[in-house]
Amino acid sequence: MVHTPAHSGIGGALTYESDAVHVPGTLVRVPLGKRELLGIVWDATDAGQVAPPENTPPDEQATLQLRPISSVLEGIAPLNAHWRQLVQFAASYYQRSAGEVALAALPSQLRDLTPEQWDRRLKRKPKATSPYESTAPHIPTATDEQAQALADIAANTGPFLLYGNTGSGKTEVYLRAAQSVLEQDATAQILVMVPEINLTPQLEERFRARFCPQWGTDCLVAMHSSLTPAQRLKNWLAAHSGEARIVLGTRMAVFASMPHLQLIVVDEEHDPSYKQQEGARYSARDLAVYRGQLEGAKVILGSATPSLESWHHSRPATDTQSAGRYKRLAMPSRVGQGALPLVRRVDMNRQPYKTVFSNHLLDAMRERVTRGEQILVLLNRRGYAPVLSCHDCGWKSECPHCSAYRVFHKLDRTLRCHHCGFTQPVPRACPSCGNLDISPLGRGTEQLEEHLAELLADVRRPDGEPIRIARIDADSTRLKGELERQLAEVHAGAVDVLVGTQMIAKGHDFRRVTLVAALNPDGALFSSDFRAPERLFSLLMQAAGRAGRDASMQTTSPCEMWVQSFHPLHPLFEALKQHDYPAFAEQQLKEREQATLPPFSFQALVRAEARSQEAAQGFLNAARDVGAALADELLVDLYPAVPMTIQRVANIERAQMLIECTSRKALQHFLAHWQGDLHGLRSAHKQVIRWAVDVDPLAI
Ligand SMILES: [Zn+2]
Ligand SMILES: [Zn+2]
């Protein structure tokens, strides 16, 4: 046979000639125009096959002559059918081309090495690795809760939601579940995912200490974006060949080629970092669940504050539709660590206007620093869309048509609902009490670090030295290695007060922290984004978990978490005070159900960028018109276009449009058909620079 098989991009198959038959999944080099590219032989029966590279325009594809495959990448087994199906599913679900998804998932060196370099790479003898130097691992006795969770994992197919308090020992459950998989099958492979690169070294070390003495140094490889291209290729090949038994990585690792995959762990499954924010905007958590089903691998999603989607799926099956999909495993106790901190709320209504730190909090901080204890000050500066509020009567810019708050758009001074599009000019005074002082919620902490230094200037550490305050956020850690250096200083006790954003709340083990303060959490209570309270709760719970990790630090007084709020009696803070995630989740899910928001409906966003807002919105509204009839038929709601919260970036105007439906299937059906119309419309809207669909967006 000649000219088999086909390769394709979004617009249709790219077909190449070949003298030999290549099985699907074979990696090949193919010519496209004047370039030579990496391609994957795709299943010829399928309509949407894989392509050389991203976004080859359909017209370029159409004019292609039938050309021969340049060469085959020798020495690599074909990517298996499960892997190809995972890619195919991800591409169609997230509305991208299979070629883009597939090639982004492969290490860049497969693409970049010339045939000669590739030959040399293959001939290179693997370096003899030194044996892992360690004594037999210390394995703690499993608690009753851990033993019960492990028994449930062994006896059921899952997927499992491992709901374990901070400090309940979820990692020990992962380790033991992995251990039994490795022992039962000499080829079995395990994928462990963490939300952020910063968190990989800690977890990697625990896995190495447990498994390398028995299975060798090469049994585990890492996969994340800070590896060099050569390391990434090496690790990818180790996973692909089955030699690496454990792959530990960030969201990109969900696409690792692992022929004998039997267990997938998604740690901190609620973390928004699992959602890719450009290109194919996939959720690595959701794909992990799909991949588990596809390959018959067990999936464990772990969290102390699960996403409301996962919590909902793990409700008893009788509750509502789509509940009962996951098996919930609960581990409420903290192992070998201090009690959870006492939550103290400060009513900011009783503080002088524009107070940043209440006096009570400052006193508590002084006392602890004097005793040599550490403090975390948490700023909630995650770019929440600004909601206007009246300081006098508490009025907020609610949408009269939705259970959402309207967003303040500074450029044209409007209030817009990001749900239904309802727009009004900003009122001159509070519509409820006439006060002229209405302003965005939750601001005013920009110069906080300097301010704090002044307020605490007279405080001395136990050694008589002045207090040391440090800040960790995206700005202070831009340089490579800077975050690690700053964290090491905190661990060494060189810092007394650490000020930072959500970066400091995650996973770090600060032994001497006994007080955590959250300064301005209110913005998330009244946000245009219905997920903001969920994120805030999870952030505060996580931050609270930073305090009192070392039981010996609690001899003087119990650990505390302080929350300063204008709404101290809000149900979110009530639940926080009790450390009661289930109560918080039930209350939130009730609200979501009443408003038919996810997980009770499904959403997609189309975003467009253009030189003018008019052009961006014009494209989206035209797309809405084109899709209207099909949307009606499928009961899909298409809302009018609105400017994005950050409306203009580098002189490019950005707009978005929300699509909503109570059926995931109907929404998918609609998007698949509508996609073609959008491509078609583009030529009539030449001012549009780019557009993209975001399925299951995490922020509207
Ligand atoms: Zn008012
Ligand atoms: Zn609205």
XYZ file of C-alpha atoms and ligand atoms in Angstrom:
702
model
C 0.000 0.000 0.000
C 1.100 3.499 -0.701
C -0.328 6.675 0.645
C -1.469 5.463 3.941
C -2.235 6.803 6.418
C -3.603 10.262 6.956
C -2.575 13.182 9.096
C -4.723 16.141 9.580
C -5.360 19.432 11.186
C -8.514 21.145 12.076
C -9.618 21.696 8.509
C -9.074 18.210 7.161
C -6.675 15.360 6.744
C -3.117 15.794 5.695
C -2.254 12.744 3.712
C 1.222 11.581 2.933
C 2.658 8.853 0.791
C 4.691 6.095 2.201
C 6.217 2.936 0.782
C 5.717 1.101 4.011
C 2.671 0.686 6.186
C 3.075 2.549 9.468
C 0.901 1.645 12.370
C -1.082 4.458 13.991
C 0.895 6.224 16.686
C 4.191 6.061 14.794
C 6.208 9.268 14.992
C 7.310 10.566 11.618
C 8.904 13.589 10.003
C 6.829 15.084 7.235
C 7.246 18.024 4.883
C 4.803 20.920 5.051
C 5.530 23.775 2.702
C 9.250 24.345 3.013
C 9.433 23.077 6.565
C 9.877 19.616 7.955
C 7.729 18.807 10.943
C 7.013 16.150 13.470
C 3.839 14.226 12.783
C 2.035 11.271 14.241
C 0.453 8.596 12.106
C -3.193 8.786 13.049
C -6.050 6.353 12.804
C -7.171 6.582 9.184
C -10.805 5.740 9.866
C -11.300 8.712 12.104
C -12.514 12.004 10.742
C -10.249 14.321 12.695
C -6.698 13.063 12.572
C -3.531 14.531 13.810
C -1.600 17.181 12.277
C 1.640 18.674 12.035
C 1.605 21.794 13.977
C -0.882 24.162 15.412
C -3.225 26.226 13.340
C -2.175 25.380 9.846
C -4.667 27.456 7.857
C -7.176 25.272 6.021
C -6.309 26.849 2.649
C -2.667 25.899 3.074
C -3.748 22.359 3.773
C -6.013 22.206 0.732
C -3.277 23.075 -1.699
C -0.960 20.373 -0.482
C 0.289 17.918 -2.982
C 0.572 14.344 -1.945
C 4.114 14.131 -0.657
C 6.065 11.338 0.922
C 6.835 10.989 4.615
C 10.441 12.146 5.087
C 11.413 9.639 7.722
C 10.282 7.662 10.708
C 11.658 8.349 14.180
C 13.354 5.045 14.759
C 13.634 3.418 18.129
C 10.397 4.754 19.604
C 7.378 2.515 20.021
C 4.185 3.959 18.523
C 1.973 5.985 20.853
C -0.743 3.577 21.889
C -4.462 3.687 21.144
C -5.404 4.902 24.630
C -3.052 7.840 24.326
C -4.419 8.734 20.907
C -7.955 8.494 22.212
C -7.115 10.752 25.163
C -5.735 13.356 22.761
C -8.712 12.993 20.434
C -11.144 13.420 23.306
C -9.323 16.437 24.751
C -9.213 18.097 21.339
C -12.867 17.641 20.625
C -14.056 18.488 24.147
C -11.981 21.681 24.357
C -12.626 22.679 20.740
C -9.063 22.507 19.421
C -7.318 20.457 16.775
C -5.991 17.040 17.690
C -2.660 17.967 16.117
C -2.222 20.930 18.407
C -3.039 18.904 21.519
C -0.917 15.920 20.506
C 2.188 17.838 19.536
C 2.043 20.137 22.562
C 2.046 16.988 24.699
C 5.307 15.690 23.235
C 8.764 16.863 24.341
C 10.091 19.595 22.069
C 13.307 17.719 21.288
C 11.370 15.066 19.380
C 10.517 17.910 17.062
C 13.793 19.792 17.149
C 16.472 17.129 16.811
C 17.679 16.451 13.267
C 17.710 12.812 12.094
C 21.475 12.738 12.724
C 21.125 14.125 16.251
C 18.338 11.655 16.892
C 20.569 8.780 15.774
C 23.262 9.882 18.175
C 20.736 10.286 20.979
C 19.566 6.707 20.463
C 23.076 5.283 20.436
C 24.023 7.020 23.647
C 24.549 4.453 26.358
C 22.452 5.145 29.407
C 24.663 6.299 32.230
C 24.959 3.744 34.965
C 22.993 5.289 37.786
C 24.264 5.057 41.286
C 22.024 3.163 43.678
C 19.727 5.290 45.799
C 21.617 6.013 48.950
C 19.292 5.611 51.820
C 18.507 3.270 54.576
C 15.227 1.373 54.512
C 12.419 3.924 54.398
C 10.691 4.845 57.592
C 7.075 3.833 57.108
C 4.668 5.226 59.696
C 1.856 3.027 60.972
C -1.351 3.784 59.096
C -4.084 5.454 61.113
C -7.530 3.848 61.191
C -8.781 6.466 58.760
C -5.921 5.850 56.358
C -6.417 2.090 56.590
C -10.138 2.480 55.866
C -9.458 4.724 52.852
C -6.938 2.220 51.488
C -9.335 -0.687 51.968
C -12.016 1.253 50.062
C -9.581 2.029 47.262
C -8.630 -1.632 47.010
C -12.247 -2.830 46.982
C -13.793 -0.309 44.556
C -13.117 0.963 41.067
C -13.485 4.680 41.875
C -12.866 7.441 40.946
C -12.226 8.382 44.588
C -12.479 11.743 46.249
C -10.078 11.601 49.186
C -11.387 14.348 51.423
C -8.759 14.747 54.132
C -8.167 17.617 56.481
C -4.829 19.455 56.255
C -2.464 17.239 58.183
C -4.642 14.132 57.894
C -1.939 12.260 56.007
C -3.301 12.127 52.454
C 0.221 11.678 51.097
C 0.635 8.501 53.125
C -2.508 7.147 51.438
C -1.070 7.984 48.006
C 2.198 6.280 48.911
C 0.549 3.103 50.163
C -1.888 2.919 47.261
C 1.096 3.291 44.917
C 3.052 0.669 46.823
C 0.355 -1.950 46.439
C -0.030 -1.233 42.711
C 3.734 -1.560 42.185
C 3.852 -4.803 44.122
C 0.902 -6.436 42.399
C 2.124 -5.934 38.864
C 5.751 -5.794 37.803
C 4.986 -3.409 34.917
C 2.364 -1.147 36.511
C 2.845 2.620 36.214
C 1.551 5.436 38.391
C 0.895 9.079 37.566
C 1.006 11.595 40.423
C -0.021 15.179 39.706
C 0.519 18.316 41.772
C -0.838 21.768 40.930
C 2.418 23.738 41.003
C 6.077 23.199 40.256
C 6.988 24.643 43.667
C 5.261 21.719 45.301
C 6.976 18.974 43.289
C 10.365 18.795 45.130
C 8.767 18.029 48.525
C 6.485 15.338 47.194
C 9.146 13.930 44.883
C 11.495 13.503 47.827
C 8.867 11.589 49.803
C 8.171 9.287 46.860
C 11.875 8.740 46.245
C 12.590 7.942 49.870
C 9.775 5.405 49.850
C 10.303 3.708 46.498
C 13.875 4.177 45.270
C 15.470 1.810 47.831
C 13.346 -1.033 46.456
C 12.792 -0.091 42.808
C 15.923 1.902 42.040
C 16.750 5.533 41.355
C 15.218 5.421 37.882
C 11.786 4.252 39.029
C 10.540 7.842 39.261
C 10.724 10.736 36.803
C 9.439 14.290 37.034
C 7.508 16.114 34.344
C 7.045 19.871 34.480
C 7.916 22.985 32.555
C 11.148 23.870 34.356
C 13.005 20.808 33.089
C 15.538 21.411 30.315
C 14.488 20.082 26.883
C 17.009 17.240 27.250
C 15.716 16.251 30.694
C 12.173 16.401 29.456
C 12.940 14.090 26.545
C 14.798 11.671 28.803
C 11.958 11.517 31.317
C 9.335 11.272 28.613
C 11.157 8.333 27.002
C 11.486 6.615 30.389
C 7.720 6.877 30.909
C 6.907 5.924 27.331
C 9.113 2.820 27.442
C 7.591 1.734 30.745
C 10.948 1.922 32.505
C 9.812 4.693 34.842
C 7.202 3.276 37.164
C 6.131 6.608 38.622
C 5.677 9.928 36.833
C 5.295 12.947 39.085
C 4.376 16.221 37.474
C 2.189 19.242 36.903
C -0.875 19.437 34.643
C 1.100 18.705 31.457
C 1.861 15.234 32.877
C -1.720 14.140 32.270
C -0.644 13.579 28.650
C 2.452 11.528 29.542
C 2.634 8.389 27.450
C 2.441 5.578 30.002
C 1.635 2.198 28.465
C 0.926 0.424 31.777
C -0.904 3.136 33.682
C -2.840 1.735 36.650
C -3.171 4.537 39.183
C -3.586 8.307 38.876
C -3.323 10.619 41.881
C -4.427 14.250 41.561
C -3.277 16.063 44.704
C -5.026 19.321 45.672
C -7.588 18.552 43.006
C -9.468 21.821 43.634
C -6.521 23.939 42.540
C -7.253 26.249 39.573
C -3.696 25.618 38.284
C -4.939 22.328 36.831
C -6.750 24.345 34.177
C -4.561 25.310 31.246
C -5.022 29.007 30.513
C -3.964 29.213 26.879
C -4.147 27.144 23.711
C -6.267 24.099 24.456
C -7.737 25.153 27.777
C -8.002 21.709 29.275
C -8.599 20.743 32.875
C -5.912 18.209 33.787
C -8.055 17.022 36.682
C -11.047 16.307 34.463
C -8.843 14.652 31.841
C -7.282 12.497 34.570
C -10.735 11.168 35.438
C -11.468 10.513 31.764
C -8.091 8.849 31.293
C -8.649 6.623 34.311
C -11.915 5.377 32.846
C -10.358 4.919 29.437
C -7.417 2.881 30.696
C -9.066 1.116 33.613
C -6.733 2.928 36.017
C -7.920 3.942 39.466
C -8.098 7.684 40.077
C -7.677 9.350 43.466
C -8.556 13.045 43.714
C -7.300 14.449 46.997
C -8.110 17.697 48.800
C -8.959 19.275 52.147
C -11.326 21.624 50.336
C -12.497 19.785 47.227
C -13.869 21.685 44.253
C -17.641 21.942 44.509
C -17.876 19.940 41.284
C -16.008 17.012 42.818
C -17.854 17.344 46.114
C -21.143 17.249 44.241
C -20.084 14.177 42.248
C -19.232 12.419 45.495
C -22.616 13.019 47.147
C -24.709 9.891 47.659
C -26.206 8.715 44.394
C -29.783 9.317 45.543
C -29.288 13.066 45.966
C -29.387 14.626 42.531
C -28.354 13.826 39.020
C -24.647 13.235 38.480
C -24.102 12.715 42.208
C -22.685 9.327 43.101
C -20.087 9.394 40.336
C -17.149 9.480 42.759
C -16.636 7.506 45.919
C -15.938 9.812 48.841
C -13.299 8.772 51.368
C -13.178 10.992 54.450
C -10.199 11.529 56.750
C -11.208 14.256 59.201
C -8.459 13.844 61.829
C -5.055 15.522 61.951
C -2.172 13.133 62.436
C 0.566 13.815 64.988
C 0.111 17.554 64.740
C -1.414 20.313 66.762
C -5.092 21.160 66.791
C -6.490 23.350 64.042
C -6.085 27.019 64.891
C -8.690 29.027 66.678
C -10.413 31.366 64.209
C -10.901 34.933 65.459
C -12.986 37.420 63.522
C -12.475 41.171 63.745
C -15.511 43.294 62.879
C -14.034 46.070 60.754
C -17.256 48.105 61.023
C -16.173 48.935 64.547
C -12.703 50.076 63.551
C -11.813 53.639 62.577
C -12.389 54.316 58.849
C -9.589 52.981 56.596
C -8.007 50.819 59.291
C -5.688 48.237 57.746
C -4.552 46.431 60.908
C -6.862 46.433 63.910
C -5.192 47.119 67.246
C -6.153 43.711 68.624
C -4.391 42.001 65.773
C -1.292 44.181 66.138
C -1.084 43.351 69.835
C -1.347 39.639 69.121
C 1.391 39.932 66.501
C 3.731 41.825 68.847
C 3.286 39.235 71.543
C 4.095 36.324 69.269
C 7.146 37.906 67.647
C 8.529 38.738 71.084
C 8.221 35.047 71.942
C 10.079 34.025 68.763
C 7.036 32.734 66.887
C 6.295 33.426 63.224
C 3.334 35.095 61.553
C 1.805 34.856 58.088
C -0.135 37.832 56.751
C -2.283 36.786 53.850
C -3.392 39.241 51.196
C -6.224 38.297 48.939
C -5.093 40.125 45.855
C -6.170 37.568 43.259
C -7.489 39.858 40.535
C -11.105 39.829 41.507
C -13.269 41.889 39.234
C -14.080 45.073 41.064
C -17.588 45.253 42.528
C -18.773 48.664 43.769
C -19.896 49.069 47.328
C -21.276 51.819 49.536
C -19.314 52.159 52.721
C -22.280 53.630 54.642
C -25.236 51.360 53.941
C -23.534 48.286 52.500
C -25.145 48.539 49.026
C -23.318 46.505 46.372
C -23.608 46.548 42.606
C -25.852 43.512 42.235
C -27.406 42.580 38.914
C -31.194 42.905 39.111
C -31.565 39.895 36.789
C -28.985 37.442 38.111
C -27.511 36.162 41.334
C -24.298 37.920 40.367
C -22.602 41.223 41.094
C -22.012 43.644 38.276
C -18.437 44.545 37.491
C -17.126 48.098 37.560
C -15.540 48.931 34.202
C -13.305 51.890 34.723
C -12.763 52.780 31.068
C -16.348 53.712 30.226
C -17.542 53.991 33.848
C -20.218 51.334 33.545
C -21.499 48.522 35.685
C -21.882 45.352 33.647
C -23.188 41.927 34.526
C -20.785 39.297 33.220
C -23.567 36.791 33.256
C -26.475 38.375 31.360
C -24.757 41.472 29.967
C -27.022 44.047 31.724
C -25.237 47.412 31.600
C -25.769 50.798 33.279
C -23.611 53.859 33.833
C -22.019 54.029 37.287
C -24.408 55.939 39.576
C -23.137 59.243 40.927
C -24.251 58.359 44.437
C -25.321 55.232 46.275
C -28.749 54.245 44.836
C -29.844 53.117 48.253
C -28.754 55.903 50.650
C -27.399 58.727 48.502
C -23.858 58.553 49.902
C -21.350 59.932 47.387
C -18.524 57.662 48.562
C -18.994 54.446 46.616
C -15.822 52.554 45.766
C -14.529 49.147 44.691
C -14.533 46.498 47.416
C -11.447 45.054 49.017
C -8.748 47.526 48.017
C -6.291 49.597 49.963
C -3.522 47.219 50.987
C -0.962 48.132 48.340
C 1.636 49.626 50.650
C 0.927 47.182 53.404
C 4.440 45.897 53.938
C 5.926 49.350 54.648
C 2.919 50.260 56.741
C 3.379 47.140 58.862
C 7.076 47.844 59.346
C 6.186 51.262 60.801
C 3.518 49.849 63.080
C 5.847 47.189 64.482
C 9.077 49.219 64.480
C 9.429 48.994 68.260
C 9.071 45.209 68.473
C 12.153 43.150 69.316
C 12.807 39.457 68.702
C 13.899 37.270 71.637
C 17.526 37.917 70.626
C 17.003 41.680 70.930
C 17.215 42.281 67.172
C 14.585 44.349 65.381
C 11.644 42.525 63.783
C 12.160 41.182 60.256
C 9.356 41.401 57.741
C 9.476 39.799 54.297
C 7.091 39.746 51.364
C 6.535 36.856 48.967
C 4.404 37.393 45.901
C 4.671 37.210 42.138
C 6.755 40.418 42.038
C 9.266 39.482 44.714
C 9.926 36.046 43.219
C 10.267 36.860 39.551
C 13.917 35.820 39.471
C 14.660 32.122 39.211
C 15.446 30.544 42.551
C 14.224 33.581 44.460
C 11.152 31.868 45.890
C 13.240 28.965 47.188
C 15.724 31.366 48.742
C 13.008 33.355 50.497
C 11.246 30.231 51.724
C 14.526 28.910 53.101
C 14.920 32.133 55.111
C 11.473 31.656 56.578
C 12.257 28.056 57.471
C 15.545 29.093 59.061
C 13.671 31.509 61.308
C 15.312 34.592 59.811
C 11.880 36.090 59.090
C 9.316 36.953 61.756
C 6.429 38.181 59.646
C 5.831 36.889 56.148
C 3.444 38.946 54.021
C 2.153 37.404 50.835
C -0.562 36.349 48.467
C -1.989 32.861 48.007
C 1.556 31.699 47.129
C 2.449 31.471 50.813
C -0.656 29.487 51.726
C 0.148 26.428 49.683
C 1.853 23.363 50.998
C 4.891 24.959 52.628
C 5.762 23.536 55.966
C 6.509 26.530 58.203
C 7.157 24.913 61.559
C 7.153 28.013 63.754
C 4.085 29.792 62.395
C 1.483 30.190 65.120
C -0.626 33.040 63.772
C -2.124 33.578 60.332
C -3.972 36.801 59.511
C -6.275 37.356 56.521
C -6.616 41.075 55.942
C -9.011 41.835 53.140
C -11.070 38.788 52.216
C -14.379 40.599 51.588
C -13.851 41.172 47.861
C -14.377 37.468 47.281
C -17.658 37.355 49.207
C -19.328 39.751 46.790
C -17.731 38.973 43.477
C -19.052 38.817 39.962
C -17.364 35.408 39.824
C -19.539 32.786 41.476
C -16.462 30.698 42.267
C -14.791 33.426 44.344
C -16.233 32.264 47.715
C -15.128 28.701 46.997
C -11.578 29.899 46.305
C -11.536 32.120 49.359
C -12.686 29.330 51.652
C -10.084 26.976 50.295
C -7.362 29.621 50.593
C -8.266 30.425 54.195
C -8.473 26.758 55.179
C -5.122 26.131 53.567
C -3.592 29.170 55.262
C -5.049 28.084 58.603
C -3.368 24.730 58.038
C 0.010 26.536 57.955
C -0.382 27.420 61.632
C 0.398 24.952 64.328
C 1.992 22.249 62.226
C 4.450 21.681 65.007
C 2.675 20.595 68.170
C 5.639 21.625 70.326
C 5.123 25.272 69.324
C 1.811 25.400 71.119
C 3.001 25.358 74.646
C 2.432 29.056 75.312
C -0.914 29.750 73.659
C -3.007 28.104 70.946
C -2.455 28.912 67.289
C -4.785 31.434 65.793
C -6.177 32.540 62.494
C -7.400 36.133 62.397
C -9.908 37.312 59.808
C -10.639 41.030 59.467
C -13.973 41.573 57.741
C -16.849 43.979 57.352
C -19.081 40.899 57.239
C -17.789 38.779 60.116
C -21.059 36.843 60.414
C -21.076 35.761 56.775
C -21.806 31.981 56.535
C -18.391 31.463 54.953
C -16.629 32.729 58.071
C -19.027 30.791 60.314
C -18.052 27.602 58.493
C -14.382 28.590 58.662
C -14.612 29.083 62.410
C -15.870 25.503 62.745
C -13.347 24.243 60.134
C -16.452 22.822 58.524
C -15.945 22.395 54.795
C -19.026 20.138 54.353
C -21.298 22.851 55.813
C -19.754 25.459 53.542
C -20.081 23.181 50.503
C -23.745 22.361 51.212
C -24.625 26.035 51.527
C -22.773 26.948 48.328
C -24.221 24.048 46.352
C -27.732 25.054 47.435
C -27.110 28.565 46.088
C -25.623 27.204 42.870
C -28.575 24.884 42.363
C -31.070 27.704 42.841
C -29.215 29.870 40.341
C -28.561 26.928 37.979
C -24.827 27.513 38.051
C -22.162 24.786 37.682
C -22.161 21.950 38.661
C -25.906 22.216 37.898
C -25.236 23.695 34.477
C -22.359 23.753 32.028
C -20.638 26.765 30.573
C -18.357 27.854 27.805
C -16.926 31.258 27.001
C -15.964 32.641 23.633
C -13.363 35.351 23.857
C -12.405 37.679 21.043
C -9.662 40.281 20.710
C -9.656 43.197 18.299
C -8.363 46.750 17.870
C -11.708 48.078 19.043
C -14.263 46.865 21.537
C -16.931 47.348 18.876
C -15.168 44.917 16.534
C -14.598 42.301 19.225
C -18.198 42.441 20.387
C -19.437 42.656 16.799
C -17.819 39.339 15.996
C -19.262 37.686 19.100
C -22.747 39.040 18.535
C -22.641 37.916 14.905
C -21.612 34.485 16.142
C -24.567 34.581 18.495
C -26.948 35.335 15.637
C -25.549 32.524 13.531
C -25.863 30.031 16.369
C -29.272 31.187 17.620
C -31.460 28.632 15.843
C -29.409 25.610 16.882
C -29.046 26.986 20.413
C -32.838 27.315 20.669
C -33.318 23.780 19.530
C -30.790 22.395 22.047
C -31.906 24.662 24.928
C -28.506 26.334 24.994
C -28.443 29.952 26.249
C -26.273 32.431 24.380
C -25.765 35.689 26.268
C -24.768 39.037 24.746
C -21.089 39.952 24.444
C -19.508 42.011 27.233
C -16.038 43.518 27.617
C -13.732 41.343 29.688
C -12.927 42.460 33.237
C -9.487 43.510 32.086
C -10.849 45.067 28.995
C -7.753 46.354 27.267
C -4.286 44.828 27.251
C -1.489 46.456 25.244
C -4.066 48.382 23.209
C -5.961 45.238 22.295
C -9.626 45.257 23.242
C -11.032 42.047 24.659
C -14.616 40.847 24.866
C -16.307 37.649 25.905
C -19.628 35.887 25.581
C -21.112 33.287 27.888
C -22.826 30.112 26.721
C -24.780 28.024 29.201
C -26.763 24.812 29.176
C -28.049 22.331 31.737
C -26.843 19.422 29.601
C -23.146 18.863 28.991
C -23.978 16.733 25.993
C -26.169 19.382 24.373
C -23.535 22.045 24.995
C -20.862 19.874 23.397
C -23.127 19.140 20.456
C -23.780 22.839 19.992
C -20.102 23.827 20.212
C -19.034 21.155 17.734
C -21.477 22.433 15.120
C -20.996 26.098 15.862
C -17.191 25.895 15.638
C -17.368 25.823 11.831
C -19.600 28.919 11.761
C -17.105 30.797 13.905
C -14.261 29.947 11.534
C -16.457 31.092 8.657
C -17.394 34.393 10.313
C -13.800 35.289 10.898
C -13.232 36.283 7.274
C -16.101 38.786 7.435
C -14.660 40.277 10.642
C -11.145 41.124 9.567
C -10.522 43.350 12.577
C -10.709 40.395 14.919
C -7.162 39.458 15.888
C -7.963 36.171 17.556
C -10.755 34.286 19.200
C -10.964 31.137 21.275
C -13.454 28.965 23.092
C -12.952 28.125 26.769
C -15.002 25.096 27.831
C -15.754 24.842 31.573
C -14.113 28.232 32.205
C -12.931 28.867 35.750
C -13.706 32.572 35.693
C -16.468 34.503 34.012
Zn -25.388 53.541 50.571
Zn -27.181 39.690 35.119
